[in-house]
Amino acid sequence: LFACRKRLNASREVDPVELPNCQLIKGIERGSEDIDILPNGLAFISSGLKYPGMHSFVPDKPGEIFLMDLNEENPRAVELRISRGFDLASFSPHGMSTYVDEDDSVYLFVVNHPHQKSTVEVFKFSEDDNSLVHLKTVRHDLLSSVNDIVAVGPDSFYATNDHYFFDFILIFLEMFLGLTWSNVVYYSPQEVKEVAAGFYSANGINMSPDGKYIYVADIFDHNVHVMEKHANWNLTHVKTLQLDTLLDNLSIDPHTGDIWTGCHPNGMKLIYYSPENLPASEVLRIQNILSEKPTVTRVYADNGSVLQGSSVAAVYEGKLLIGTVFHRALYCKL
C-alpha cells in the first residue's frame, strides 16, 4: 500500500505557477487528452475519452477530434467531421500522432477504445472541408491496452501499452502490486513486435526531431526513458530521467528538440475524483535530455481551480496548448 501511494504521489500538493496570457478554449468541456500540432500550426485535439475507472463528465456522448489553427489571432476549436462508415457511437479517442507523407498528405493515427477494447484508427485529413476520412482500423493481440502512439510512416507506428490487463479490477491489482508488465510495441503491416518492456505503466511516447531516439514516459515510475531507434525498428535503452511527478503525454518542439509534457502532480486525486479535492495540473519543459544534466522547468501549475488533470502540453511559435484527461483545455501565449 505504501509503494502504491508513492507511485501515485498521493501526498503531493502543487505550488502554483501562473502564466499571464491564458484562456480556456471554448467548446472543449470533456477532455483534451492528447494534442498533436502539424508543422503548419494546425493542432488536432482528442476529446471525450472513456477509460476504465476514469472520471467522465459526459460518459454517454461519443468522442470527438477538434482542430485549431494556431496561426489565427484568436484561434478557436472546430470539431472535425468524420467520414461515413466509421462507428462514431463507440468512439473513445486517447493518444494521437500525425504523419505527413512525401506528397504532403496528412495521416492522423488515433488510439480508440470502442466497447472497452483497444484499436488504432487511421484517418486521412482533408483540409479543404475540415474532415477526417477513415482509412482502416488496426487490431492486434500485442496492442492490448494502448495508451499513446507515434507514427513513423503512413501505416506504421510505435505504441505504448499502459497495462498488461484492460479489465479495471485487474488493472487496479496490477498497479497495486507494482507489476512491471507494460511495454512498447512496433506495428507495421509486415511486422508486429515488442521492442521495449519492463515499465510500470508506459504512457506518452514520441520521437526526437532527427528520428534517432524514442522517448517513453512511465507515468507510475515518474520518469522519461530515452531509447535509441535502430534500422530494424528495435529500441535500446540509453538513459532515464527521473522526476517527481506523473508524466502523461510527451510533445516535442521540432525546432529545439525540447520535450513538453502534461503531468499529474497527485495521481490519487486523478483516479479517485472528488469535486472537493480536485486533481491538479502541471506542465514541464525538458531541455537537452541527452546531456548529463538536462534542464527541467515547471512552466505551469494549477491546483485544479482552472484546469484539472493535465495530460499534454504542446507548443507552436510561442503558443502553448494544455490538454486534460476529462476536463477543459487551455490556450496560452508564452
Short mmCIF file of C-alpha atoms in Angstrom, two decimals:
data_model
loop_
_atom_site.label_atom_id
_atom_site.label_comp_id
_atom_site.label_asym_id
_atom_site.label_seq_id
_atom_site.Cartn_x
_atom_site.Cartn_y
_atom_site.Cartn_z
CA LEU A 1 0.00 0.00 0.00
CA PHE A 2 2.85 2.37 0.84
CA ALA A 3 4.57 1.65 -2.50
CA CYS A 4 1.30 2.16 -4.38
CA ARG A 5 0.70 5.53 -2.69
CA LYS A 6 4.28 6.51 -3.57
CA ARG A 7 3.75 5.62 -7.25
CA LEU A 8 0.60 7.77 -7.22
CA ASN A 9 2.34 10.68 -5.41
CA ALA A 10 -0.67 10.51 -3.09
CA SER A 11 0.58 13.11 -0.60
CA ARG A 12 1.94 15.73 -3.02
CA GLU A 13 0.37 19.18 -3.23
CA VAL A 14 1.27 21.51 -6.08
CA ASP A 15 2.67 25.03 -5.77
CA PRO A 16 1.02 27.25 -8.40
CA VAL A 17 2.95 28.55 -11.39
CA GLU A 18 0.86 31.04 -13.36
CA LEU A 19 1.12 32.11 -16.98
CA PRO A 20 -0.17 35.64 -17.72
CA ASN A 21 -1.76 35.13 -21.14
CA CYS A 22 -4.04 32.09 -20.89
CA GLN A 23 -7.67 31.40 -21.66
CA LEU A 24 -9.87 28.31 -21.61
CA ILE A 25 -10.79 27.06 -25.08
CA LYS A 26 -14.48 27.39 -25.86
CA GLY A 27 -16.29 24.22 -26.87
CA ILE A 28 -13.94 21.78 -25.14
CA GLU A 29 -15.69 20.69 -21.97
CA ARG A 30 -14.97 16.97 -21.54
CA GLY A 31 -11.32 16.39 -22.13
CA SER A 32 -8.47 17.14 -24.48
CA GLU A 33 -6.38 14.10 -23.65
CA ASP A 34 -3.85 14.45 -26.44
CA ILE A 35 -2.77 17.24 -28.80
CA ASP A 36 -0.63 16.97 -31.92
CA ILE A 37 0.43 20.05 -33.90
CA LEU A 38 1.41 19.93 -37.57
CA PRO A 39 4.42 21.96 -38.80
CA ASN A 40 1.96 24.46 -40.34
CA GLY A 41 0.31 25.22 -36.98
CA LEU A 42 -2.84 23.10 -37.28
CA ALA A 43 -3.48 21.40 -33.93
CA PHE A 44 -5.51 18.19 -33.52
CA ILE A 45 -7.16 17.67 -30.12
CA SER A 46 -8.75 14.41 -28.93
CA SER A 47 -11.76 14.76 -26.62
CA GLY A 48 -14.25 12.51 -24.88
CA LEU A 49 -12.04 9.67 -23.64
CA LYS A 50 -13.89 6.96 -21.74
CA TYR A 51 -11.44 4.77 -19.87
CA PRO A 52 -11.92 2.09 -17.16
CA GLY A 53 -12.00 3.69 -13.72
CA MET A 54 -11.50 7.22 -15.04
CA HIS A 55 -13.93 10.07 -14.39
CA SER A 56 -16.04 11.46 -17.25
CA PHE A 57 -18.42 14.42 -17.12
CA VAL A 58 -20.49 13.16 -20.08
CA PRO A 59 -19.96 9.39 -20.27
CA ASP A 60 -22.69 8.73 -22.83
CA LYS A 61 -21.51 11.15 -25.53
CA PRO A 62 -19.18 9.89 -28.30
CA GLY A 63 -15.65 11.20 -28.59
CA GLU A 64 -14.58 13.99 -30.93
CA ILE A 65 -11.50 15.34 -32.69
CA PHE A 66 -11.11 19.12 -32.72
CA LEU A 67 -8.90 21.29 -34.93
CA MET A 68 -7.32 24.65 -34.06
CA ASP A 69 -5.36 26.88 -36.42
CA LEU A 70 -2.69 28.44 -34.22
CA ASN A 71 -1.79 30.95 -36.93
CA GLU A 72 -5.03 32.82 -36.26
CA GLU A 73 -5.03 35.77 -33.87
CA ASN A 74 -7.83 34.23 -31.78
CA PRO A 75 -7.86 30.53 -32.69
CA ARG A 76 -10.99 28.52 -31.96
CA ALA A 77 -11.63 24.81 -31.71
CA VAL A 78 -13.67 23.34 -34.58
CA GLU A 79 -14.99 19.79 -34.46
CA LEU A 80 -13.79 17.72 -37.42
CA ARG A 81 -16.36 15.78 -39.40
CA ILE A 82 -15.55 12.06 -39.69
CA SER A 83 -16.45 10.11 -42.83
CA ARG A 84 -19.44 7.82 -43.01
CA GLY A 85 -18.95 4.18 -42.17
CA PHE A 86 -16.93 4.86 -39.04
CA ASP A 87 -18.57 3.83 -35.75
CA LEU A 88 -18.86 7.22 -34.08
CA ALA A 89 -21.16 5.98 -31.32
CA SER A 90 -18.34 4.00 -29.65
CA PHE A 91 -15.55 6.48 -30.44
CA SER A 92 -13.32 6.99 -27.37
CA PRO A 93 -10.14 8.74 -28.56
CA HIS A 94 -6.98 8.58 -26.48
CA GLY A 95 -3.41 9.23 -27.73
CA MET A 96 -2.78 10.61 -31.24
CA SER A 97 0.00 11.10 -33.73
CA THR A 98 0.24 12.74 -37.16
CA TYR A 99 2.36 11.71 -40.13
CA VAL A 100 2.97 13.95 -43.16
CA ASP A 101 3.80 11.91 -46.27
CA GLU A 102 6.12 12.94 -49.11
CA ASP A 103 3.15 14.23 -51.13
CA ASP A 104 2.06 16.35 -48.10
CA SER A 105 -0.82 14.01 -47.29
CA VAL A 106 -1.62 14.18 -43.57
CA TYR A 107 -2.43 10.96 -41.72
CA LEU A 108 -3.88 11.03 -38.21
CA PHE A 109 -3.43 7.95 -36.02
CA VAL A 110 -5.84 7.82 -33.07
CA VAL A 111 -5.90 5.33 -30.21
CA ASN A 112 -9.51 4.28 -29.71
CA HIS A 113 -11.29 2.26 -27.01
CA PRO A 114 -14.57 1.08 -28.53
CA HIS A 115 -16.52 -1.24 -26.21
CA GLN A 116 -13.59 -1.33 -23.74
CA LYS A 117 -11.18 -2.64 -26.38
CA SER A 118 -8.04 -1.12 -27.92
CA THR A 119 -7.70 -0.22 -31.58
CA VAL A 120 -5.75 2.30 -33.63
CA GLU A 121 -7.80 4.24 -36.17
CA VAL A 122 -6.01 5.63 -39.22
CA PHE A 123 -7.53 8.73 -40.84
CA LYS A 124 -6.53 10.96 -43.73
CA PHE A 125 -7.04 14.66 -43.06
CA SER A 126 -8.83 16.74 -45.67
CA GLU A 127 -8.06 20.40 -45.04
CA ASP A 128 -10.44 21.58 -47.77
CA ASP A 129 -13.54 20.65 -45.78
CA ASN A 130 -12.08 20.08 -42.28
CA SER A 131 -12.86 16.37 -42.29
CA LEU A 132 -11.22 13.05 -41.46
CA VAL A 133 -11.55 10.17 -43.91
CA HIS A 134 -11.34 6.86 -42.07
CA LEU A 135 -8.90 4.53 -43.83
CA LYS A 136 -8.64 1.50 -41.55
CA THR A 137 -8.85 0.06 -38.05
CA VAL A 138 -5.76 -1.66 -36.66
CA ARG A 139 -6.27 -4.52 -34.19
CA HIS A 140 -3.64 -6.90 -32.88
CA ASP A 141 -3.12 -9.13 -29.85
CA LEU A 142 0.03 -7.17 -28.94
CA LEU A 143 -1.96 -3.91 -28.98
CA SER A 144 -3.98 -4.90 -25.92
CA SER A 145 -4.13 -1.75 -23.77
CA VAL A 146 -2.86 1.06 -25.97
CA ASN A 147 -2.33 4.50 -24.47
CA ASP A 148 -0.30 6.52 -26.97
CA ILE A 149 1.38 6.18 -30.36
CA VAL A 150 3.97 7.88 -32.52
CA ALA A 151 3.64 7.40 -36.27
CA VAL A 152 6.82 6.55 -38.20
CA GLY A 153 5.19 6.01 -41.61
CA PRO A 154 1.79 6.18 -43.34
CA ASP A 155 0.88 2.76 -41.92
CA SER A 156 3.45 2.10 -39.15
CA PHE A 157 3.90 3.31 -35.57
CA TYR A 158 5.23 2.66 -32.09
CA ALA A 159 2.57 2.20 -29.39
CA THR A 160 2.62 2.03 -25.60
CA ASN A 161 0.53 -0.48 -23.69
CA ASP A 162 -0.07 1.16 -20.31
CA HIS A 163 -1.19 -2.06 -18.63
CA TYR A 164 -0.93 -5.79 -19.19
CA PHE A 165 -4.65 -6.10 -18.46
CA PHE A 166 -7.59 -3.99 -19.61
CA ASP A 167 -10.23 -5.03 -17.06
CA PHE A 168 -10.45 -2.32 -14.39
CA ILE A 169 -10.18 -4.69 -11.41
CA LEU A 170 -7.15 -6.44 -12.87
CA ILE A 171 -5.61 -3.06 -13.79
CA PHE A 172 -6.02 -1.94 -10.18
CA LEU A 173 -4.42 -5.18 -8.95
CA GLU A 174 -1.55 -4.79 -11.43
CA MET A 175 -0.96 -1.23 -10.26
CA PHE A 176 -1.36 -2.09 -6.57
CA LEU A 177 1.18 -4.93 -6.79
CA GLY A 178 3.60 -2.80 -8.82
CA LEU A 179 3.91 -5.24 -11.72
CA THR A 180 6.25 -4.02 -14.47
CA TRP A 181 4.40 -5.76 -17.28
CA SER A 182 3.65 -2.89 -19.67
CA ASN A 183 5.59 -2.39 -22.89
CA VAL A 184 6.20 -0.66 -26.22
CA VAL A 185 5.18 -2.34 -29.49
CA TYR A 186 6.23 -1.61 -33.07
CA TYR A 187 3.49 -2.10 -35.66
CA SER A 188 3.60 -2.27 -39.44
CA PRO A 189 1.54 -4.36 -41.88
CA GLN A 190 4.62 -6.56 -42.35
CA GLU A 191 5.75 -6.94 -38.74
CA VAL A 192 4.42 -6.50 -35.20
CA LYS A 193 6.74 -6.97 -32.23
CA GLU A 194 7.53 -5.91 -28.68
CA VAL A 195 10.52 -3.54 -28.72
CA ALA A 196 10.76 -2.44 -25.07
CA ALA A 197 9.35 -3.81 -21.81
CA GLY A 198 9.56 -3.59 -18.03
CA PHE A 199 7.52 -0.44 -17.40
CA TYR A 200 5.10 0.13 -14.51
CA SER A 201 2.85 1.94 -17.00
CA ALA A 202 4.25 3.05 -20.35
CA ASN A 203 2.27 6.15 -21.25
CA GLY A 204 3.30 9.01 -23.55
CA ILE A 205 5.61 8.26 -26.46
CA ASN A 206 7.27 10.49 -29.03
CA MET A 207 10.32 10.79 -31.28
CA SER A 208 13.24 13.21 -31.45
CA PRO A 209 13.22 15.60 -34.43
CA ASP A 210 16.14 13.75 -36.07
CA GLY A 211 14.30 10.41 -35.75
CA LYS A 212 17.16 8.78 -33.82
CA TYR A 213 15.52 8.47 -30.42
CA ILE A 214 12.17 7.40 -28.99
CA TYR A 215 11.05 8.91 -25.69
CA VAL A 216 8.75 6.92 -23.39
CA ALA A 217 7.07 8.26 -20.23
CA ASP A 218 6.50 5.76 -17.41
CA ILE A 219 3.72 7.50 -15.53
CA PHE A 220 3.93 5.45 -12.32
CA ASP A 221 7.74 5.45 -12.21
CA HIS A 222 7.83 9.27 -12.65
CA ASN A 223 10.40 9.21 -15.44
CA VAL A 224 11.22 9.51 -19.14
CA HIS A 225 13.18 6.79 -20.89
CA VAL A 226 15.38 7.66 -23.85
CA MET A 227 15.58 4.78 -26.34
CA GLU A 228 17.77 4.59 -29.43
CA LYS A 229 15.88 3.58 -32.58
CA HIS A 230 17.59 1.12 -34.91
CA ALA A 231 17.17 0.29 -38.60
CA ASN A 232 15.19 -2.87 -37.72
CA TRP A 233 12.86 -0.72 -35.54
CA ASN A 234 14.17 -2.28 -32.32
CA LEU A 235 14.84 0.04 -29.36
CA THR A 236 17.73 0.01 -26.90
CA HIS A 237 17.81 1.91 -23.62
CA VAL A 238 20.10 4.96 -23.49
CA LYS A 239 19.17 6.76 -20.26
CA THR A 240 16.37 7.54 -17.82
CA LEU A 241 15.45 10.97 -16.47
CA GLN A 242 13.84 10.74 -13.02
CA LEU A 243 11.29 13.38 -11.96
CA ASP A 244 8.83 13.90 -9.08
CA THR A 245 5.53 13.92 -10.96
CA LEU A 246 3.36 11.55 -13.01
CA LEU A 247 4.23 12.26 -16.65
CA ASP A 248 1.49 11.69 -19.21
CA ASN A 249 1.84 12.55 -22.92
CA LEU A 250 5.07 13.84 -24.44
CA SER A 251 5.27 16.54 -27.14
CA ILE A 252 8.39 17.60 -29.00
CA ASP A 253 9.32 21.11 -30.12
CA PRO A 254 10.51 20.39 -33.69
CA HIS A 255 12.90 23.37 -33.68
CA THR A 256 14.65 22.88 -30.33
CA GLY A 257 14.02 19.20 -29.57
CA ASP A 258 12.66 20.19 -26.12
CA ILE A 259 10.18 17.78 -24.54
CA TRP A 260 6.94 19.30 -23.22
CA THR A 261 4.76 17.14 -21.01
CA GLY A 262 1.45 17.43 -19.20
CA CYS A 263 1.72 15.89 -15.73
CA HIS A 264 -0.36 14.79 -12.75
CA PRO A 265 1.23 16.06 -9.51
CA ASN A 266 -1.02 13.73 -7.49
CA GLY A 267 -2.32 10.62 -9.24
CA MET A 268 -4.58 9.65 -6.35
CA LYS A 269 -6.73 12.75 -6.90
CA LEU A 270 -6.99 11.90 -10.61
CA ILE A 271 -8.12 8.31 -10.10
CA TYR A 272 -10.39 8.96 -7.10
CA TYR A 273 -12.09 12.08 -8.43
CA SER A 274 -13.78 14.38 -5.94
CA PRO A 275 -15.17 17.90 -6.55
CA GLU A 276 -13.89 18.78 -3.06
CA ASN A 277 -10.35 17.59 -3.81
CA LEU A 278 -9.67 18.39 -7.46
CA PRO A 279 -6.80 16.84 -9.46
CA ALA A 280 -4.10 19.40 -10.17
CA SER A 281 -2.26 20.22 -13.40
CA GLU A 282 1.43 20.66 -14.15
CA VAL A 283 3.46 21.34 -17.30
CA LEU A 284 7.18 20.57 -17.55
CA ARG A 285 9.67 21.57 -20.23
CA ILE A 286 12.72 19.29 -20.54
CA GLN A 287 15.71 20.73 -22.40
CA ASN A 288 18.80 18.82 -23.58
CA ILE A 289 17.60 15.44 -22.32
CA LEU A 290 20.62 13.69 -23.86
CA SER A 291 23.08 15.79 -21.82
CA GLU A 292 24.42 14.82 -18.40
CA LYS A 293 22.29 17.48 -16.71
CA PRO A 294 19.05 18.18 -18.60
CA THR A 295 17.20 21.37 -17.65
CA VAL A 296 13.70 20.78 -16.27
CA THR A 297 11.40 23.81 -15.92
CA ARG A 298 7.95 23.94 -14.33
CA VAL A 299 6.18 26.16 -16.86
CA TYR A 300 2.67 25.94 -15.43
CA ALA A 301 0.97 24.50 -12.36
CA ASP A 302 -2.59 24.82 -11.06
CA ASN A 303 -4.39 23.22 -8.12
CA GLY A 304 -7.41 22.27 -10.25
CA SER A 305 -9.31 25.52 -9.87
CA VAL A 306 -8.66 26.35 -13.54
CA LEU A 307 -7.50 23.11 -15.13
CA GLN A 308 -7.99 19.57 -13.82
CA GLY A 309 -5.77 16.63 -14.68
CA SER A 310 -3.39 17.96 -17.35
CA SER A 311 -2.30 15.22 -19.76
CA VAL A 312 -0.48 17.05 -22.56
CA ALA A 313 1.32 20.28 -23.40
CA ALA A 314 2.28 21.24 -26.95
CA VAL A 315 3.95 24.38 -28.35
CA TYR A 316 3.94 26.22 -31.67
CA GLU A 317 5.78 29.51 -32.23
CA GLY A 318 5.31 30.96 -28.77
CA LYS A 319 1.87 29.47 -28.22
CA LEU A 320 1.10 26.71 -25.73
CA LEU A 321 -1.86 24.31 -25.63
CA ILE A 322 -2.50 22.36 -22.42
CA GLY A 323 -4.94 19.45 -22.54
CA THR A 324 -6.60 17.33 -19.85
CA VAL A 325 -7.90 13.78 -19.44
CA PHE A 326 -11.56 14.73 -18.90
CA HIS A 327 -11.75 18.49 -18.24
CA ARG A 328 -11.10 21.67 -20.27
CA ALA A 329 -8.17 22.86 -22.42
CA LEU A 330 -6.03 25.96 -22.07
CA TYR A 331 -4.52 28.23 -24.74
CA CYS A 332 -1.59 30.40 -23.68
CA LYS A 333 0.76 32.88 -25.32
CA LEU A 334 4.25 32.41 -23.91
#
